[in-house]
Amino acid sequence: MGIFWQVAPACPTIHGFSCPRAATDGEAGVAQQSEVLSLTGLRFVSAFYVFLFHIHLRWPLSDDPLLKGILDAGAVGMSVFFILSGFLLFLKYHAIEGRVADYFVNRLARIYPVYFVAGLVTLPWLNIPFGDDPAANLMALWKVLFIFIANLFVIQAWIPPLFPLWNNSGSWSISVEMFCYFMLPLMIPFLSRLSRRGLLWALALAYLFCVMFGVATKLYPGYGLPVFYAMPIFRLPEFIIGGCACLLLKDSIATRPLWVLQLLAIALLCWYLGTFANDMPIYVGHSWLVVPVIAFVIASLFLGGGPLDWLLSRPLFVWFGKISYCFYSFQALMVLALLDYHAALVAWMPVLADSKVLALVAFVVLTLVSALGFHFIEEPSRKWIRRKWKARGQGKAVGQRAADPA
C-alpha cells in the first residue's frame, strides 16, 4: 500500500499503512513500535565518543598515534546521531496515520525542554562583551537579542557567525535535528512510494551529496565548521540515508549472520580514522567511509545478532542510551565550566592534572547531571506537554461534536 500526503480541512494528516487508534501508545497517531534495544545503546556510544572528543581536544587523552587519531576525529560521531535519527523516525512514522500537528508537538516535547534548560545553564558563557562605549553596548545588546531569538526558534545553525557563541558549538546539532523533523512529513510520502530500486537510487544520491560536501571542505577551506559541518542542509543527506535504510530493511529478516562483517567494518573505520584523522578538514571530509560504515552498523544491529548487538542491549547500555540526549546536551556546560575552572580544580585536587582522571571525573559528574535531567526534566516535561496537547485535542473534539446539529 502506498503512502500519501493529504491536507484535511482541519489539519494536515500523514496517512500510511493503516493503524487502528487502539494500537497507539499514547502519542496521538503514533504506532506502537517495539524498541530496538541495541540502537538505544548505540545512542550512548555516539554521545560518549563525542564527549571523549571534547575532552581530548582540550586535554589530550593519549599519545598513541592510532588512539589519538580516533579521538581527534571524534566529531564524526555526530553522523551516528543524524543517520540513526533518520532510521528510527522513519521506523516509527512510516506506517502510521496521524495529524502532522501531533507529530510536531511530540517531537518538540521530546527535545525542547532539555534544550531550553541547557541554554539557560550556559548563559554565563554567552560571549558577547559589553564595555564603556554606549554605541558598542547598544550593538552588543542587539546581538544578544538576535542570538536569543535564533536559539529560541532553534535556527542558530543556519547563521554561521553564531557558531562560537553561547552553547551553539554543541546545540547546533539540535538545530539540524529540528530541520530534519520539519522535513520528515514531506520525505515520508515521497520515499515510501519508491520501489526498492528507487530507494537504492535515493540512498546513493544522498551518499553522493555527503561525499561532495566532505570534499568541499578541502576545496573551499575558508568556510569552516559553521557551514559544511554544522549547517542543517549539509547534514540532511545523512538523515535521508538513515530513512532509506529503514525503508529498505523494515520488513527484512537476516538470512545470515552479519556481525562478523559488522565488526570488520568497525575495525576498518577505527584504523582509517586512527591513521588519516587529520588528512581531511572538519571531520565531514571522512564521510565517504564514515557514513556507509555507520549505516551498515545501524542496519546490522536492527537485524540483530552478534556480540555487539548483545552488548548494546544490556540494561546498563540501554539506560545510558535513554539519558544520552541529556548527556549530549549538558556536555557544553561541563566543558565550558572546566575551561574556566580547570586551574582552580587542579590546585584543589592535583590528581585532576592527569587528563584521564579529569575525563573520568567529568564523565561521572556528567552522568549524574544527565540522569537528573532525564528523570526530572526530560521525561516529566515530555509527558506533561503531550498530556496537555492530547487534552486540548479531546476538548476541541467534544466542542465540535456538541456544535454539530443532531
GROMACS .gro file of C-alpha atoms in nm:
model
  406
    1MET     CA    1   0.000   0.000   0.000
    2GLY     CA    2   0.136   0.343  -0.086
    3ILE     CA    3   0.169   0.636   0.149
    4PHE     CA    4   0.026   0.972   0.058
    5TRP     CA    5   0.001   1.320   0.196
    6GLN     CA    6  -0.343   1.466   0.243
    7VAL     CA    7  -0.448   1.805   0.375
    8ALA     CA    8  -0.779   1.778   0.554
    9PRO     CA    9  -0.992   2.086   0.628
   10ALA     CA   10  -0.891   2.086   0.996
   11CYS     CA   11  -0.533   1.969   0.994
   12PRO     CA   12  -0.271   1.806   0.768
   13THR     CA   13  -0.256   1.431   0.813
   14ILE     CA   14   0.011   1.173   0.744
   15HIS     CA   15  -0.150   0.859   0.605
   16GLY     CA   16   0.039   0.535   0.589
   17PHE     CA   17  -0.024   0.168   0.645
   18SER     CA   18  -0.349   0.200   0.837
   19CYS     CA   19  -0.303   0.173   1.211
   20PRO     CA   20  -0.604   0.145   1.443
   21ARG     CA   21  -0.617   0.401   1.723
   22ALA     CA   22  -0.625   0.125   1.983
   23ALA     CA   23  -0.272   0.034   1.881
   24THR     CA   24  -0.123   0.371   1.966
   25ASP     CA   25   0.100   0.426   2.264
   26GLY     CA   26  -0.040   0.750   2.396
   27GLU     CA   27   0.106   0.972   2.126
   28ALA     CA   28  -0.178   1.075   1.901
   29GLY     CA   29  -0.137   0.897   1.573
   30VAL     CA   30   0.186   0.719   1.661
   31ALA     CA   31   0.200   0.348   1.607
   32GLN     CA   32   0.325   0.119   1.878
   33GLN     CA   33   0.682   0.014   1.792
   34SER     CA   34   0.895  -0.228   1.983
   35GLU     CA   35   1.220  -0.061   2.089
   36VAL     CA   36   1.539  -0.181   1.923
   37LEU     CA   37   1.747  -0.201   2.239
   38SER     CA   38   2.086  -0.217   2.070
   39LEU     CA   39   2.011   0.104   1.878
   40THR     CA   40   1.919   0.273   2.206
   41GLY     CA   41   2.256   0.161   2.341
   42LEU     CA   42   2.426   0.290   2.026
   43ARG     CA   43   2.295   0.639   2.101
   44PHE     CA   44   2.505   0.644   2.415
   45VAL     CA   45   2.815   0.512   2.238
   46SER     CA   46   2.799   0.804   1.995
   47ALA     CA   47   2.736   1.058   2.274
   48PHE     CA   48   3.026   0.913   2.475
   49TYR     CA   49   3.257   0.928   2.173
   50VAL     CA   50   3.172   1.295   2.124
   51PHE     CA   51   3.230   1.355   2.497
   52LEU     CA   52   3.579   1.199   2.478
   53PHE     CA   53   3.649   1.412   2.170
   54HIS     CA   54   3.555   1.732   2.356
   55ILE     CA   55   3.780   1.642   2.650
   56HIS     CA   56   4.067   1.523   2.429
   57LEU     CA   57   4.051   1.842   2.221
   58ARG     CA   58   4.142   2.049   2.530
   59TRP     CA   59   4.327   1.798   2.748
   60PRO     CA   60   4.480   1.523   2.529
   61LEU     CA   61   4.397   1.174   2.650
   62SER     CA   62   4.651   0.970   2.455
   63ASP     CA   63   4.981   0.998   2.269
   64ASP     CA   64   4.940   0.663   2.096
   65PRO     CA   65   4.913   0.753   1.726
   66LEU     CA   66   4.620   0.523   1.647
   67LEU     CA   67   4.414   0.609   1.955
   68LYS     CA   68   4.499   0.977   1.925
   69GLY     CA   69   4.375   0.977   1.565
   70ILE     CA   70   4.048   0.810   1.665
   71LEU     CA   71   3.994   1.068   1.940
   72ASP     CA   72   4.098   1.356   1.713
   73ALA     CA   73   3.819   1.254   1.475
   74GLY     CA   74   3.555   1.218   1.748
   75ALA     CA   75   3.323   1.472   1.588
   76VAL     CA   76   3.237   1.211   1.324
   77GLY     CA   77   3.021   1.062   1.599
   78MET     CA   78   2.764   1.327   1.508
   79SER     CA   79   2.696   1.131   1.191
   80VAL     CA   80   2.568   0.849   1.412
   81PHE     CA   81   2.308   1.086   1.559
   82PHE     CA   82   2.176   1.202   1.223
   83ILE     CA   83   2.172   0.864   1.046
   84LEU     CA   84   2.025   0.689   1.349
   85SER     CA   85   1.765   0.962   1.391
   86GLY     CA   86   1.655   0.918   1.029
   87PHE     CA   87   1.639   0.541   1.069
   88LEU     CA   88   1.436   0.546   1.391
   89LEU     CA   89   1.197   0.824   1.289
   90PHE     CA   90   1.116   0.652   0.959
   91LEU     CA   91   1.070   0.328   1.152
   92LYS     CA   92   0.827   0.499   1.387
   93TYR     CA   93   0.630   0.714   1.143
   94HIS     CA   94   0.642   0.547   0.802
   95ALA     CA   95   0.333   0.334   0.863
   96ILE     CA   96   0.107   0.546   1.077
   97GLU     CA   97  -0.194   0.768   1.032
   98GLY     CA   98  -0.197   1.083   1.237
   99ARG     CA   99  -0.208   1.460   1.237
  100VAL     CA  100   0.107   1.647   1.147
  101ALA     CA  101   0.042   1.886   1.437
  102ASP     CA  102   0.052   1.592   1.679
  103TYR     CA  103   0.379   1.478   1.528
  104PHE     CA  104   0.542   1.820   1.569
  105VAL     CA  105   0.422   1.855   1.929
  106ASN     CA  106   0.558   1.509   2.010
  107ARG     CA  107   0.896   1.597   1.863
  108LEU     CA  108   0.913   1.931   2.045
  109ALA     CA  109   0.809   1.765   2.371
  110ARG     CA  110   1.095   1.523   2.323
  111ILE     CA  111   1.379   1.771   2.271
  112TYR     CA  112   1.282   2.128   2.361
  113PRO     CA  113   1.264   2.125   2.744
  114VAL     CA  114   1.619   1.989   2.787
  115TYR     CA  115   1.742   2.211   2.504
  116PHE     CA  116   1.594   2.514   2.681
  117VAL     CA  117   1.743   2.425   3.020
  118ALA     CA  118   2.084   2.352   2.861
  119GLY     CA  119   2.072   2.703   2.715
  120LEU     CA  120   1.980   2.861   3.048
  121VAL     CA  121   2.261   2.698   3.245
  122THR     CA  122   2.521   2.811   2.989
  123LEU     CA  123   2.410   3.177   2.978
  124PRO     CA  124   2.726   3.289   3.165
  125TRP     CA  125   2.922   3.188   2.853
  126LEU     CA  126   2.720   3.396   2.608
  127ASN     CA  127   3.048   3.554   2.484
  128ILE     CA  128   2.904   3.889   2.378
  129PRO     CA  129   3.118   4.155   2.551
  130PHE     CA  130   2.992   4.485   2.689
  131GLY     CA  131   3.218   4.783   2.761
  132ASP     CA  132   3.212   5.159   2.822
  133ASP     CA  133   3.117   5.274   2.473
  134PRO     CA  134   2.737   5.332   2.458
  135ALA     CA  135   2.721   5.272   2.082
  136ALA     CA  136   2.915   4.945   2.114
  137ASN     CA  137   2.696   4.839   2.405
  138LEU     CA  138   2.383   4.907   2.202
  139MET     CA  139   2.521   4.691   1.922
  140ALA     CA  140   2.607   4.418   2.176
  141LEU     CA  141   2.252   4.438   2.313
  142TRP     CA  142   2.113   4.388   1.963
  143LYS     CA  143   2.343   4.088   1.921
  144VAL     CA  144   2.216   3.939   2.247
  145LEU     CA  145   1.856   3.985   2.133
  146PHE     CA  146   1.940   3.835   1.795
  147ILE     CA  147   2.105   3.523   1.936
  148PHE     CA  148   1.824   3.475   2.189
  149ILE     CA  149   1.563   3.478   1.913
  150ALA     CA  150   1.771   3.250   1.691
  151ASN     CA  151   1.819   2.998   1.971
  152LEU     CA  152   1.458   3.024   2.087
  153PHE     CA  153   1.346   2.910   1.741
  154VAL     CA  154   1.637   2.664   1.711
  155ILE     CA  155   1.769   2.819   1.389
  156GLN     CA  156   2.119   2.907   1.512
  157ALA     CA  157   2.290   2.653   1.285
  158TRP     CA  158   2.164   2.845   0.981
  159ILE     CA  159   2.360   3.156   1.090
  160PRO     CA  160   2.736   3.078   1.077
  161PRO     CA  161   2.857   3.373   1.293
  162LEU     CA  162   2.661   3.234   1.588
  163PHE     CA  163   2.855   2.907   1.598
  164PRO     CA  164   3.122   3.012   1.856
  165LEU     CA  165   2.873   3.196   2.080
  166TRP     CA  166   2.687   3.071   2.388
  167ASN     CA  167   2.650   2.690   2.372
  168ASN     CA  168   2.599   2.686   1.996
  169SER     CA  169   2.912   2.482   1.932
  170GLY     CA  170   2.706   2.198   2.083
  171SER     CA  171   2.344   2.297   2.028
  172TRP     CA  172   2.392   2.338   1.652
  173SER     CA  173   2.306   1.970   1.618
  174ILE     CA  174   1.963   2.029   1.776
  175SER     CA  175   1.906   2.292   1.508
  176VAL     CA  176   1.994   2.028   1.247
  177GLU     CA  177   1.757   1.779   1.410
  178MET     CA  178   1.476   2.034   1.413
  179PHE     CA  179   1.520   2.091   1.041
  180CYS     CA  180   1.510   1.716   0.981
  181TYR     CA  181   1.192   1.693   1.191
  182PHE     CA  182   1.026   1.953   0.971
  183MET     CA  183   1.136   1.771   0.656
  184LEU     CA  184   1.016   1.428   0.770
  185PRO     CA  185   0.643   1.472   0.683
  186LEU     CA  186   0.749   1.573   0.333
  187MET     CA  187   1.002   1.293   0.288
  188ILE     CA  188   0.795   1.000   0.415
  189PRO     CA  189   0.520   1.022   0.149
  190PHE     CA  190   0.777   1.055  -0.131
  191LEU     CA  191   1.032   0.794  -0.023
  192SER     CA  192   0.770   0.541   0.087
  193ARG     CA  193   0.625   0.537  -0.264
  194LEU     CA  194   0.955   0.433  -0.416
  195SER     CA  195   1.034   0.080  -0.521
  196ARG     CA  196   1.333  -0.096  -0.373
  197ARG     CA  197   1.535   0.012  -0.673
  198GLY     CA  198   1.416   0.370  -0.630
  199LEU     CA  199   1.518   0.367  -0.264
  200LEU     CA  200   1.864   0.243  -0.358
  201TRP     CA  201   1.898   0.530  -0.605
  202ALA     CA  202   1.782   0.779  -0.340
  203LEU     CA  203   2.030   0.634  -0.092
  204ALA     CA  204   2.311   0.652  -0.349
  205LEU     CA  205   2.227   1.013  -0.432
  206ALA     CA  206   2.223   1.113  -0.064
  207TYR     CA  207   2.559   0.938  -0.019
  208LEU     CA  208   2.700   1.127  -0.320
  209PHE     CA  209   2.594   1.455  -0.159
  210CYS     CA  210   2.762   1.353   0.170
  211VAL     CA  211   3.086   1.286  -0.017
  212MET     CA  212   3.059   1.611  -0.214
  213PHE     CA  213   3.007   1.820   0.099
  214GLY     CA  214   3.304   1.647   0.260
  215VAL     CA  215   3.526   1.715  -0.041
  216ALA     CA  216   3.405   2.077  -0.041
  217THR     CA  217   3.569   2.126   0.299
  218LYS     CA  218   3.904   2.058   0.131
  219LEU     CA  219   3.834   2.258  -0.185
  220TYR     CA  220   3.686   2.561  -0.009
  221PRO     CA  221   3.858   2.571   0.332
  222GLY     CA  222   3.757   2.928   0.416
  223TYR     CA  223   3.403   2.833   0.516
  224GLY     CA  224   3.499   2.617   0.814
  225LEU     CA  225   3.290   2.440   1.074
  226PRO     CA  226   2.981   2.664   1.072
  227VAL     CA  227   2.899   2.584   0.709
  228PHE     CA  228   2.983   2.238   0.574
  229TYR     CA  229   2.993   2.077   0.919
  230ALA     CA  230   2.709   2.244   1.109
  231MET     CA  231   2.460   2.393   0.862
  232PRO     CA  232   2.145   2.177   0.853
  233ILE     CA  233   2.117   2.147   0.476
  234PHE     CA  234   2.461   1.983   0.461
  235ARG     CA  235   2.367   1.720   0.722
  236LEU     CA  236   2.026   1.638   0.575
  237PRO     CA  237   2.165   1.365   0.341
  238GLU     CA  238   2.276   1.164   0.646
  239PHE     CA  239   1.922   1.176   0.783
  240ILE     CA  240   1.787   1.067   0.443
  241ILE     CA  241   2.034   0.776   0.432
  242GLY     CA  242   1.902   0.657   0.767
  243GLY     CA  243   1.545   0.683   0.641
  244CYS     CA  244   1.619   0.496   0.317
  245ALA     CA  245   1.800   0.222   0.510
  246CYS     CA  246   1.495   0.183   0.733
  247LEU     CA  247   1.253   0.156   0.441
  248LEU     CA  248   1.477  -0.100   0.273
  249LEU     CA  249   1.507  -0.315   0.586
  250LYS     CA  250   1.183  -0.265   0.780
  251ASP     CA  251   1.035  -0.599   0.671
  252SER     CA  252   1.364  -0.785   0.636
  253ILE     CA  253   1.496  -1.079   0.831
  254ALA     CA  254   1.868  -1.153   0.840
  255THR     CA  255   1.925  -1.474   0.644
  256ARG     CA  256   2.288  -1.499   0.756
  257PRO     CA  257   2.482  -1.351   1.046
  258LEU     CA  258   2.615  -1.005   0.968
  259TRP     CA  259   2.803  -0.948   1.291
  260VAL     CA  260   3.140  -1.059   1.151
  261LEU     CA  261   3.114  -0.803   0.869
  262GLN     CA  262   2.988  -0.551   1.124
  263LEU     CA  263   3.296  -0.590   1.344
  264LEU     CA  264   3.527  -0.586   1.041
  265ALA     CA  265   3.366  -0.262   0.921
  266ILE     CA  266   3.411  -0.102   1.264
  267ALA     CA  267   3.774  -0.218   1.278
  268LEU     CA  268   3.836  -0.074   0.930
  269LEU     CA  269   3.683   0.259   1.030
  270CYS     CA  270   3.888   0.275   1.351
  271TRP     CA  271   4.208   0.202   1.159
  272TYR     CA  272   4.123   0.462   0.895
  273LEU     CA  273   4.040   0.734   1.149
  274GLY     CA  274   4.343   0.649   1.359
  275THR     CA  275   4.567   0.677   1.053
  276PHE     CA  276   4.411   0.956   0.847
  277ALA     CA  277   4.213   1.161   1.102
  278ASN     CA  278   4.384   1.488   1.020
  279ASP     CA  279   4.417   1.443   0.644
  280MET     CA  280   4.072   1.589   0.573
  281PRO     CA  281   3.946   1.905   0.745
  282ILE     CA  282   3.649   1.948   0.981
  283TYR     CA  283   3.551   1.583   1.013
  284VAL     CA  284   3.288   1.556   0.736
  285GLY     CA  285   3.576   1.507   0.495
  286HIS     CA  286   3.576   1.147   0.616
  287SER     CA  287   3.209   1.094   0.526
  288TRP     CA  288   3.295   0.880   0.224
  289LEU     CA  289   3.379   0.596   0.467
  290VAL     CA  290   3.217   0.707   0.794
  291VAL     CA  291   2.863   0.730   0.656
  292PRO     CA  292   2.839   0.385   0.490
  293VAL     CA  293   3.002   0.213   0.788
  294ILE     CA  294   2.764   0.379   1.034
  295ALA     CA  295   2.464   0.300   0.814
  296PHE     CA  296   2.574  -0.064   0.788
  297VAL     CA  297   2.628  -0.092   1.165
  298ILE     CA  298   2.282   0.052   1.233
  299ALA     CA  299   2.124  -0.181   0.978
  300SER     CA  300   2.301  -0.489   1.113
  301LEU     CA  301   2.207  -0.402   1.472
  302PHE     CA  302   1.846  -0.361   1.360
  303LEU     CA  303   1.851  -0.708   1.204
  304GLY     CA  304   2.004  -0.843   1.526
  305GLY     CA  305   2.264  -1.097   1.626
  306GLY     CA  306   2.627  -1.089   1.727
  307PRO     CA  307   2.827  -0.975   2.029
  308LEU     CA  308   2.782  -0.602   1.969
  309ASP     CA  309   2.404  -0.640   1.949
  310TRP     CA  310   2.414  -0.839   2.274
  311LEU     CA  311   2.638  -0.586   2.450
  312LEU     CA  312   2.442  -0.276   2.349
  313SER     CA  313   2.116  -0.446   2.452
  314ARG     CA  314   2.231  -0.490   2.814
  315PRO     CA  315   2.024  -0.289   3.066
  316LEU     CA  316   2.315  -0.059   3.157
  317PHE     CA  317   2.375   0.042   2.794
  318VAL     CA  318   2.002   0.085   2.735
  319TRP     CA  319   1.975   0.311   3.040
  320PHE     CA  320   2.272   0.516   2.922
  321GLY     CA  321   2.105   0.532   2.581
  322LYS     CA  322   1.790   0.673   2.737
  323ILE     CA  323   1.982   0.952   2.912
  324SER     CA  324   2.208   1.011   2.611
  325TYR     CA  325   2.020   1.320   2.491
  326CYS     CA  326   2.080   1.487   2.829
  327PHE     CA  327   2.435   1.351   2.828
  328TYR     CA  328   2.500   1.523   2.497
  329SER     CA  329   2.306   1.843   2.575
  330PHE     CA  330   2.485   1.915   2.904
  331GLN     CA  331   2.834   1.846   2.765
  332ALA     CA  332   2.868   2.214   2.678
  333LEU     CA  333   2.810   2.309   3.042
  334MET     CA  334   3.072   2.059   3.155
  335VAL     CA  335   3.336   2.167   2.902
  336LEU     CA  336   3.279   2.542   2.947
  337ALA     CA  337   3.299   2.508   3.325
  338LEU     CA  338   3.618   2.302   3.302
  339LEU     CA  339   3.778   2.557   3.071
  340ASP     CA  340   3.710   2.834   3.323
  341TYR     CA  341   3.789   2.647   3.643
  342HIS     CA  342   4.043   2.383   3.540
  343ALA     CA  343   4.338   2.559   3.704
  344ALA     CA  344   4.146   2.607   4.029
  345LEU     CA  345   4.031   2.245   4.030
  346VAL     CA  346   4.385   2.119   3.974
  347ALA     CA  347   4.512   2.342   4.257
  348TRP     CA  348   4.243   2.199   4.484
  349MET     CA  349   4.287   1.838   4.364
  350PRO     CA  350   4.623   1.791   4.185
  351VAL     CA  351   4.527   1.446   4.055
  352LEU     CA  352   4.297   1.625   3.808
  353ALA     CA  353   4.608   1.740   3.622
  354ASP     CA  354   4.604   1.390   3.472
  355SER     CA  355   4.370   1.424   3.174
  356LYS     CA  356   4.247   1.065   3.210
  357VAL     CA  357   4.142   1.125   3.570
  358LEU     CA  358   3.983   1.452   3.464
  359ALA     CA  359   3.787   1.271   3.193
  360LEU     CA  360   3.671   1.005   3.440
  361VAL     CA  361   3.554   1.261   3.697
  362ALA     CA  362   3.385   1.468   3.425
  363PHE     CA  363   3.211   1.155   3.297
  364VAL     CA  364   3.077   1.066   3.643
  365VAL     CA  365   2.954   1.421   3.708
  366LEU     CA  366   2.800   1.450   3.362
  367THR     CA  367   2.627   1.114   3.405
  368LEU     CA  368   2.474   1.230   3.734
  369VAL     CA  369   2.360   1.559   3.579
  370SER     CA  370   2.219   1.369   3.279
  371ALA     CA  371   2.031   1.121   3.497
  372LEU     CA  372   1.876   1.407   3.693
  373GLY     CA  373   1.795   1.588   3.370
  374PHE     CA  374   1.630   1.279   3.222
  375HIS     CA  375   1.425   1.182   3.527
  376PHE     CA  376   1.328   1.532   3.644
  377ILE     CA  377   1.320   1.742   3.326
  378GLU     CA  378   1.309   1.540   3.004
  379GLU     CA  379   1.057   1.270   3.094
  380PRO     CA  380   0.818   1.472   3.317
  381SER     CA  381   0.804   1.766   3.074
  382ARG     CA  382   0.758   1.537   2.774
  383LYS     CA  383   0.465   1.361   2.940
  384TRP     CA  384   0.315   1.689   3.062
  385ILE     CA  385   0.328   1.854   2.718
  386ARG     CA  386   0.179   1.550   2.546
  387ARG     CA  387  -0.093   1.517   2.810
  388LYS     CA  388  -0.188   1.885   2.776
  389TRP     CA  389  -0.187   1.862   2.397
  390LYS     CA  390  -0.397   1.546   2.400
  391ALA     CA  391  -0.647   1.701   2.643
  392ARG     CA  392  -0.667   2.011   2.424
  393GLY     CA  393  -0.742   1.798   2.119
  394GLN     CA  394  -1.008   1.598   2.301
  395GLY     CA  395  -1.165   1.918   2.430
  396LYS     CA  396  -1.186   2.055   2.077
  397ALA     CA  397  -1.337   1.732   1.951
  398VAL     CA  398  -1.605   1.741   2.223
  399GLY     CA  399  -1.681   2.104   2.142
  400GLN     CA  400  -1.712   2.028   1.772
  401ARG     CA  401  -1.946   1.735   1.835
  402ALA     CA  402  -2.162   1.948   2.063
  403ALA     CA  403  -2.192   2.213   1.793
  404ASP     CA  404  -2.294   1.964   1.524
  405PRO     CA  405  -2.670   1.951   1.455
  406ALA     CA  406  -2.835   1.629   1.566
   0.00000   0.00000   0.00000
